[in-house]
Amino acid sequence: MQQYICVPCTYVYDPEYGDPNNGIDPDTPFEDLPDDWVCPVCGASKDEFEPLDEE
């Protein structure tokens, strides 16, 4: 699954792990995150994330 990076702080959302501290189960694709989900590090909104290039 595609990982996404928070542009302001470089936190990487990895769907394999989700965001359990904020109620997001593992294996939750970024596209399926609630619209009001924010970066757990800096509070940026979903629209401040970009797909992380896989090398």
PDB file of N, CA and C in Angstrom:
ATOM      1  N   MET A   1       0.837  -1.189   0.000  1.00  0.00           N
ATOM      2  CA  MET A   1       0.000   0.000   0.000  1.00  0.00           C
ATOM      3  C   MET A   1       0.881   1.251   0.000  1.00  0.00           C
ATOM      4  N   GLN A   2       0.366   2.295  -0.588  1.00  0.00           N
ATOM      5  CA  GLN A   2       1.082   3.564  -0.749  1.00  0.00           C
ATOM      6  C   GLN A   2       1.266   4.270   0.586  1.00  0.00           C
ATOM      7  N   GLN A   3       2.490   4.717   0.855  1.00  0.00           N
ATOM      8  CA  GLN A   3       2.769   5.532   2.021  1.00  0.00           C
ATOM      9  C   GLN A   3       2.649   7.000   1.617  1.00  0.00           C
ATOM     10  N   TYR A   4       2.331   7.840   2.593  1.00  0.00           N
ATOM     11  CA  TYR A   4       2.205   9.284   2.365  1.00  0.00           C
ATOM     12  C   TYR A   4       3.064  10.022   3.368  1.00  0.00           C
ATOM     13  N   ILE A   5       3.676  11.121   2.914  1.00  0.00           N
ATOM     14  CA  ILE A   5       4.534  11.919   3.791  1.00  0.00           C
ATOM     15  C   ILE A   5       3.884  13.275   4.063  1.00  0.00           C
ATOM     16  N   CYS A   6       3.997  13.705   5.309  1.00  0.00           N
ATOM     17  CA  CYS A   6       3.507  15.023   5.710  1.00  0.00           C
ATOM     18  C   CYS A   6       4.564  16.038   5.277  1.00  0.00           C
ATOM     19  N   VAL A   7       4.194  16.938   4.387  1.00  0.00           N
ATOM     20  CA  VAL A   7       5.153  17.906   3.858  1.00  0.00           C
ATOM     21  C   VAL A   7       5.720  18.808   4.966  1.00  0.00           C
ATOM     22  N   PRO A   8       4.897  19.332   5.880  1.00  0.00           N
ATOM     23  CA  PRO A   8       5.451  20.229   6.901  1.00  0.00           C
ATOM     24  C   PRO A   8       6.454  19.574   7.858  1.00  0.00           C
ATOM     25  N   CYS A   9       6.239  18.298   8.250  1.00  0.00           N
ATOM     26  CA  CYS A   9       7.105  17.727   9.295  1.00  0.00           C
ATOM     27  C   CYS A   9       7.806  16.429   8.907  1.00  0.00           C
ATOM     28  N   THR A  10       7.505  15.876   7.752  1.00  0.00           N
ATOM     29  CA  THR A  10       8.087  14.644   7.208  1.00  0.00           C
ATOM     30  C   THR A  10       7.637  13.361   7.910  1.00  0.00           C
ATOM     31  N   TYR A  11       6.565  13.433   8.722  1.00  0.00           N
ATOM     32  CA  TYR A  11       5.977  12.201   9.265  1.00  0.00           C
ATOM     33  C   TYR A  11       5.486  11.363   8.091  1.00  0.00           C
ATOM     34  N   VAL A  12       5.703  10.049   8.158  1.00  0.00           N
ATOM     35  CA  VAL A  12       5.240   9.162   7.094  1.00  0.00           C
ATOM     36  C   VAL A  12       4.083   8.326   7.607  1.00  0.00           C
ATOM     37  N   TYR A  13       2.924   8.437   6.932  1.00  0.00           N
ATOM     38  CA  TYR A  13       1.789   7.570   7.247  1.00  0.00           C
ATOM     39  C   TYR A  13       1.998   6.268   6.489  1.00  0.00           C
ATOM     40  N   ASP A  14       2.116   5.170   7.238  1.00  0.00           N
ATOM     41  CA  ASP A  14       2.292   3.843   6.656  1.00  0.00           C
ATOM     42  C   ASP A  14       1.028   3.040   6.921  1.00  0.00           C
ATOM     43  N   PRO A  15       0.272   2.729   5.853  1.00  0.00           N
ATOM     44  CA  PRO A  15      -0.991   2.005   6.042  1.00  0.00           C
ATOM     45  C   PRO A  15      -0.811   0.653   6.729  1.00  0.00           C
ATOM     46  N   GLU A  16       0.354   0.063   6.597  1.00  0.00           N
ATOM     47  CA  GLU A  16       0.593  -1.234   7.236  1.00  0.00           C
ATOM     48  C   GLU A  16       0.407  -1.134   8.748  1.00  0.00           C
ATOM     49  N   TYR A  17       0.765   0.024   9.316  1.00  0.00           N
ATOM     50  CA  TYR A  17       0.673   0.227  10.764  1.00  0.00           C
ATOM     51  C   TYR A  17      -0.528   1.069  11.175  1.00  0.00           C
ATOM     52  N   GLY A  18      -1.059   1.870  10.259  1.00  0.00           N
ATOM     53  CA  GLY A  18      -2.172   2.749  10.605  1.00  0.00           C
ATOM     54  C   GLY A  18      -1.728   3.825  11.585  1.00  0.00           C
ATOM     55  N   ASP A  19      -2.650   4.275  12.400  1.00  0.00           N
ATOM     56  CA  ASP A  19      -2.381   5.279  13.446  1.00  0.00           C
ATOM     57  C   ASP A  19      -3.207   4.884  14.668  1.00  0.00           C
ATOM     58  N   PRO A  20      -2.813   3.777  15.324  1.00  0.00           N
ATOM     59  CA  PRO A  20      -3.639   3.228  16.411  1.00  0.00           C
ATOM     60  C   PRO A  20      -3.884   4.196  17.559  1.00  0.00           C
ATOM     61  N   ASN A  21      -2.951   5.120  17.798  1.00  0.00           N
ATOM     62  CA  ASN A  21      -3.161   6.088  18.881  1.00  0.00           C
ATOM     63  C   ASN A  21      -4.316   7.034  18.594  1.00  0.00           C
ATOM     64  N   ASN A  22      -4.719   7.113  17.321  1.00  0.00           N
ATOM     65  CA  ASN A  22      -5.831   7.978  16.926  1.00  0.00           C
ATOM     66  C   ASN A  22      -6.981   7.190  16.310  1.00  0.00           C
ATOM     67  N   GLY A  23      -7.053   5.900  16.629  1.00  0.00           N
ATOM     68  CA  GLY A  23      -8.186   5.080  16.221  1.00  0.00           C
ATOM     69  C   GLY A  23      -8.145   4.584  14.782  1.00  0.00           C
ATOM     70  N   ILE A  24      -6.976   4.626  14.138  1.00  0.00           N
ATOM     71  CA  ILE A  24      -6.859   4.159  12.758  1.00  0.00           C
ATOM     72  C   ILE A  24      -6.215   2.775  12.779  1.00  0.00           C
ATOM     73  N   ASP A  25      -6.965   1.780  12.358  1.00  0.00           N
ATOM     74  CA  ASP A  25      -6.487   0.406  12.384  1.00  0.00           C
ATOM     75  C   ASP A  25      -5.397   0.159  11.350  1.00  0.00           C
ATOM     76  N   PRO A  26      -4.508  -0.818  11.620  1.00  0.00           N
ATOM     77  CA  PRO A  26      -3.542  -1.224  10.601  1.00  0.00           C
ATOM     78  C   PRO A  26      -4.264  -1.640   9.316  1.00  0.00           C
ATOM     79  N   ASP A  27      -3.572  -1.528   8.199  1.00  0.00           N
ATOM     80  CA  ASP A  27      -4.101  -1.861   6.869  1.00  0.00           C
ATOM     81  C   ASP A  27      -5.190  -0.896   6.404  1.00  0.00           C
ATOM     82  N   THR A  28      -5.173   0.342   6.925  1.00  0.00           N
ATOM     83  CA  THR A  28      -6.110   1.367   6.484  1.00  0.00           C
ATOM     84  C   THR A  28      -5.422   2.249   5.449  1.00  0.00           C
ATOM     85  N   PRO A  29      -5.852   2.180   4.173  1.00  0.00           N
ATOM     86  CA  PRO A  29      -5.245   3.038   3.143  1.00  0.00           C
ATOM     87  C   PRO A  29      -5.447   4.513   3.472  1.00  0.00           C
ATOM     88  N   PHE A  30      -4.507   5.339   3.034  1.00  0.00           N
ATOM     89  CA  PHE A  30      -4.582   6.780   3.285  1.00  0.00           C
ATOM     90  C   PHE A  30      -5.912   7.346   2.793  1.00  0.00           C
ATOM     91  N   GLU A  31      -6.357   6.875   1.631  1.00  0.00           N
ATOM     92  CA  GLU A  31      -7.603   7.379   1.040  1.00  0.00           C
ATOM     93  C   GLU A  31      -8.818   7.105   1.927  1.00  0.00           C
ATOM     94  N   ASP A  32      -8.713   6.090   2.799  1.00  0.00           N
ATOM     95  CA  ASP A  32      -9.838   5.719   3.666  1.00  0.00           C
ATOM     96  C   ASP A  32      -9.798   6.404   5.026  1.00  0.00           C
ATOM     97  N   LEU A  33      -8.759   7.224   5.266  1.00  0.00           N
ATOM     98  CA  LEU A  33      -8.714   7.956   6.535  1.00  0.00           C
ATOM     99  C   LEU A  33      -9.855   8.968   6.577  1.00  0.00           C
ATOM    100  N   PRO A  34     -10.412   9.224   7.757  1.00  0.00           N
ATOM    101  CA  PRO A  34     -11.482  10.232   7.852  1.00  0.00           C
ATOM    102  C   PRO A  34     -10.988  11.594   7.367  1.00  0.00           C
ATOM    103  N   ASP A  35     -11.883  12.388   6.824  1.00  0.00           N
ATOM    104  CA  ASP A  35     -11.519  13.708   6.307  1.00  0.00           C
ATOM    105  C   ASP A  35     -10.938  14.612   7.388  1.00  0.00           C
ATOM    106  N   ASP A  36     -11.308  14.375   8.643  1.00  0.00           N
ATOM    107  CA  ASP A  36     -10.822  15.232   9.723  1.00  0.00           C
ATOM    108  C   ASP A  36      -9.566  14.678  10.400  1.00  0.00           C
ATOM    109  N   TRP A  37      -9.008  13.597   9.845  1.00  0.00           N
ATOM    110  CA  TRP A  37      -7.757  13.056  10.389  1.00  0.00           C
ATOM    111  C   TRP A  37      -6.642  14.057  10.157  1.00  0.00           C
ATOM    112  N   VAL A  38      -5.752  14.204  11.146  1.00  0.00           N
ATOM    113  CA  VAL A  38      -4.619  15.115  11.015  1.00  0.00           C
ATOM    114  C   VAL A  38      -3.332  14.384  11.371  1.00  0.00           C
ATOM    115  N   CYS A  39      -2.227  14.923  10.928  1.00  0.00           N
ATOM    116  CA  CYS A  39      -0.911  14.372  11.235  1.00  0.00           C
ATOM    117  C   CYS A  39      -0.760  14.271  12.757  1.00  0.00           C
ATOM    118  N   PRO A  40      -0.394  13.084  13.250  1.00  0.00           N
ATOM    119  CA  PRO A  40      -0.260  12.935  14.700  1.00  0.00           C
ATOM    120  C   PRO A  40       0.958  13.674  15.275  1.00  0.00           C
ATOM    121  N   VAL A  41       1.855  14.147  14.428  1.00  0.00           N
ATOM    122  CA  VAL A  41       3.043  14.848  14.905  1.00  0.00           C
ATOM    123  C   VAL A  41       2.828  16.358  14.930  1.00  0.00           C
ATOM    124  N   CYS A  42       2.349  16.912  13.788  1.00  0.00           N
ATOM    125  CA  CYS A  42       2.271  18.378  13.710  1.00  0.00           C
ATOM    126  C   CYS A  42       0.845  18.917  13.531  1.00  0.00           C
ATOM    127  N   GLY A  43      -0.132  18.033  13.325  1.00  0.00           N
ATOM    128  CA  GLY A  43      -1.513  18.488  13.205  1.00  0.00           C
ATOM    129  C   GLY A  43      -1.912  18.952  11.813  1.00  0.00           C
ATOM    130  N   ALA A  44      -1.064  18.696  10.816  1.00  0.00           N
ATOM    131  CA  ALA A  44      -1.394  19.090   9.438  1.00  0.00           C
ATOM    132  C   ALA A  44      -2.572  18.266   8.920  1.00  0.00           C
ATOM    133  N   SER A  45      -3.357  18.868   8.049  1.00  0.00           N
ATOM    134  CA  SER A  45      -4.512  18.165   7.487  1.00  0.00           C
ATOM    135  C   SER A  45      -4.071  17.215   6.375  1.00  0.00           C
ATOM    136  N   LYS A  46      -4.995  16.339   5.968  1.00  0.00           N
ATOM    137  CA  LYS A  46      -4.685  15.338   4.934  1.00  0.00           C
ATOM    138  C   LYS A  46      -4.205  15.969   3.641  1.00  0.00           C
ATOM    139  N   ASP A  47      -4.677  17.166   3.323  1.00  0.00           N
ATOM    140  CA  ASP A  47      -4.284  17.777   2.041  1.00  0.00           C
ATOM    141  C   ASP A  47      -2.843  18.282   2.056  1.00  0.00           C
ATOM    142  N   GLU A  48      -2.180  18.189   3.203  1.00  0.00           N
ATOM    143  CA  GLU A  48      -0.770  18.571   3.271  1.00  0.00           C
ATOM    144  C   GLU A  48       0.160  17.358   3.156  1.00  0.00           C
ATOM    145  N   PHE A  49      -0.413  16.217   2.821  1.00  0.00           N
ATOM    146  CA  PHE A  49       0.367  14.999   2.611  1.00  0.00           C
ATOM    147  C   PHE A  49       0.525  14.746   1.120  1.00  0.00           C
ATOM    148  N   GLU A  50       1.650  14.124   0.749  1.00  0.00           N
ATOM    149  CA  GLU A  50       1.892  13.736  -0.625  1.00  0.00           C
ATOM    150  C   GLU A  50       2.298  12.272  -0.668  1.00  0.00           C
ATOM    151  N   PRO A  51       2.010  11.583  -1.769  1.00  0.00           N
ATOM    152  CA  PRO A  51       2.458  10.195  -1.881  1.00  0.00           C
ATOM    153  C   PRO A  51       3.983  10.126  -1.762  1.00  0.00           C
ATOM    154  N   LEU A  52       4.439   9.139  -1.036  1.00  0.00           N
ATOM    155  CA  LEU A  52       5.881   8.952  -0.871  1.00  0.00           C
ATOM    156  C   LEU A  52       6.381   8.097  -2.022  1.00  0.00           C
ATOM    157  N   ASP A  53       7.385   8.591  -2.705  1.00  0.00           N
ATOM    158  CA  ASP A  53       7.955   7.839  -3.820  1.00  0.00           C
ATOM    159  C   ASP A  53       8.605   6.566  -3.303  1.00  0.00           C
ATOM    160  N   GLU A  54       8.251   5.460  -3.928  1.00  0.00           N
ATOM    161  CA  GLU A  54       8.849   4.189  -3.544  1.00  0.00           C
ATOM    162  C   GLU A  54      10.021   3.921  -4.489  1.00  0.00           C
ATOM    163  N   GLU A  55      11.165   3.673  -3.896  1.00  0.00           N
ATOM    164  CA  GLU A  55      12.358   3.462  -4.711  1.00  0.00           C
ATOM    165  C   GLU A  55      12.767   2.013  -4.695  1.00  0.00           C
TER     166      GLU A  55
END
